[in-house]
Amino acid sequence: MFIENAGQFDAAARFQVRGTAGTMWLAEEAVWIAVVEQTPPPAPPRHGGGGQTPPSLGGKGGGLGRRGVALKLTFPGANPHPRLEPFDRLETHVSSFLGNDPAKWRPDVPV
């Protein structure tokens, strides 16, 4: 789904597309792609008997590791102000509620 920007994204983005591995934004001057890979946490070390205490799992390496890349695709020589216009709108709408401030909420955004 291409989600129209109704103020819930950065003003440069016109549309957002979310996927399982990342997010894409369409802007006048570029296509932005952010891909994030989640890696499983390392297995805790095995300890034998003898009163050894396992290390804390809350420190380094205890959570999910994340790595990713952000790409900006531009098109040199292209129209600097293209006409980005939705067509074949879906009946689906999404809502975005950021924080406790109703001024930042965007209900019923078309896709």
GROMACS .gro file of C-alpha atoms in nm:
model
  111
    1MET     CA    1   0.000   0.000   0.000
    2PHE     CA    2   0.118   0.350  -0.078
    3ILE     CA    3   0.021   0.557   0.225
    4GLU     CA    4  -0.035   0.923   0.146
    5ASN     CA    5   0.148   1.179   0.361
    6ALA     CA    6  -0.117   1.370   0.555
    7GLY     CA    7   0.139   1.520   0.793
    8GLN     CA    8   0.241   1.199   0.970
    9PHE     CA    9   0.580   1.182   0.790
   10ASP     CA   10   0.852   1.429   0.707
   11ALA     CA   11   0.714   1.700   0.476
   12ALA     CA   12   0.946   1.592   0.189
   13ALA     CA   13   0.781   1.248   0.168
   14ARG     CA   14   0.469   1.224  -0.046
   15PHE     CA   15   0.398   0.852   0.005
   16GLN     CA   16   0.524   0.569   0.224
   17VAL     CA   17   0.533   0.197   0.147
   18ARG     CA   18   0.602  -0.044   0.435
   19GLY     CA   19   0.737  -0.394   0.392
   20THR     CA   20   0.854  -0.674   0.615
   21ALA     CA   21   1.222  -0.579   0.576
   22GLY     CA   22   1.198  -0.203   0.549
   23THR     CA   23   1.023   0.113   0.440
   24MET     CA   24   1.025   0.321   0.123
   25TRP     CA   25   0.929   0.687   0.085
   26LEU     CA   26   0.854   0.861  -0.243
   27ALA     CA   27   0.955   1.227  -0.257
   28GLU     CA   28   0.976   1.477  -0.541
   29GLU     CA   29   1.353   1.458  -0.566
   30ALA     CA   30   1.424   1.099  -0.463
   31VAL     CA   31   1.314   0.757  -0.353
   32TRP     CA   32   1.429   0.675   0.000
   33ILE     CA   33   1.463   0.312   0.112
   34ALA     CA   34   1.544   0.196   0.465
   35VAL     CA   35   1.609  -0.174   0.517
   36VAL     CA   36   1.663  -0.313   0.867
   37GLU     CA   37   1.762  -0.669   0.946
   38GLN     CA   38   1.696  -0.808   1.290
   39THR     CA   39   1.940  -1.065   1.407
   40PRO     CA   40   1.870  -1.307   1.691
   41PRO     CA   41   2.054  -1.251   2.019
   42PRO     CA   42   2.358  -1.468   2.081
   43ALA     CA   43   2.299  -1.787   2.274
   44PRO     CA   44   2.381  -1.752   2.643
   45PRO     CA   45   2.705  -1.921   2.742
   46ARG     CA   46   2.679  -2.268   2.889
   47HIS     CA   47   2.809  -2.305   3.239
   48GLY     CA   48   2.890  -2.627   3.416
   49GLY     CA   49   2.830  -2.698   3.781
   50GLY     CA   50   3.065  -2.583   4.052
   51GLY     CA   51   2.883  -2.269   4.166
   52GLN     CA   52   2.952  -2.057   3.855
   53THR     CA   53   2.713  -1.769   3.803
   54PRO     CA   54   2.597  -1.688   3.447
   55PRO     CA   55   2.667  -1.336   3.321
   56SER     CA   56   2.392  -1.075   3.310
   57LEU     CA   57   2.189  -1.090   2.990
   58GLY     CA   58   2.100  -0.721   3.014
   59GLY     CA   59   2.440  -0.593   2.905
   60LYS     CA   60   2.626  -0.614   2.576
   61GLY     CA   61   2.469  -0.853   2.329
   62GLY     CA   62   2.170  -0.920   2.552
   63GLY     CA   63   1.904  -0.775   2.319
   64LEU     CA   64   1.820  -0.802   1.954
   65GLY     CA   65   2.099  -0.680   1.732
   66ARG     CA   66   1.998  -0.463   1.440
   67ARG     CA   67   2.180  -0.361   1.131
   68GLY     CA   68   2.051  -0.187   0.825
   69VAL     CA   69   2.105   0.050   0.541
   70ALA     CA   70   1.938   0.366   0.417
   71LEU     CA   71   1.948   0.440   0.046
   72LYS     CA   72   1.859   0.757  -0.142
   73LEU     CA   73   1.793   0.704  -0.511
   74THR     CA   74   1.801   1.016  -0.725
   75PHE     CA   75   1.757   1.059  -1.097
   76PRO     CA   76   2.003   1.317  -1.238
   77GLY     CA   77   1.854   1.517  -1.522
   78ALA     CA   78   1.495   1.423  -1.429
   79ASN     CA   79   1.217   1.674  -1.379
   80PRO     CA   80   1.295   1.840  -1.042
   81HIS     CA   81   0.922   1.879  -0.968
   82PRO     CA   82   0.744   1.568  -1.099
   83ARG     CA   83   0.370   1.527  -1.062
   84LEU     CA   84   0.321   1.254  -0.799
   85GLU     CA   85  -0.044   1.171  -0.821
   86PRO     CA   86  -0.234   0.878  -0.671
   87PHE     CA   87  -0.456   0.661  -0.889
   88ASP     CA   88  -0.667   0.351  -0.828
   89ARG     CA   89  -0.715   0.444  -0.463
   90LEU     CA   90  -0.805   0.159  -0.234
   91GLU     CA   91  -1.103   0.169  -0.003
   92THR     CA   92  -0.855   0.106   0.280
   93HIS     CA   93  -0.754   0.388   0.512
   94VAL     CA   94  -0.490   0.393   0.788
   95SER     CA   95  -0.456   0.606   1.098
   96SER     CA   96  -0.147   0.744   1.269
   97PHE     CA   97  -0.159   0.849   1.633
   98LEU     CA   98   0.173   1.000   1.745
   99GLY     CA   99   0.198   1.065   2.118
  100ASN     CA  100  -0.067   1.229   2.334
  101ASP     CA  101  -0.112   1.544   2.123
  102PRO     CA  102  -0.428   1.514   1.909
  103ALA     CA  103  -0.279   1.777   1.673
  104LYS     CA  104  -0.027   1.508   1.567
  105TRP     CA  105  -0.291   1.243   1.507
  106ARG     CA  106  -0.382   1.161   1.147
  107PRO     CA  107  -0.696   0.945   1.131
  108ASP     CA  108  -0.842   0.810   0.808
  109VAL     CA  109  -0.540   0.859   0.577
  110PRO     CA  110  -0.606   0.730   0.222
  111VAL     CA  111  -0.394   0.461   0.057
   0.00000   0.00000   0.00000
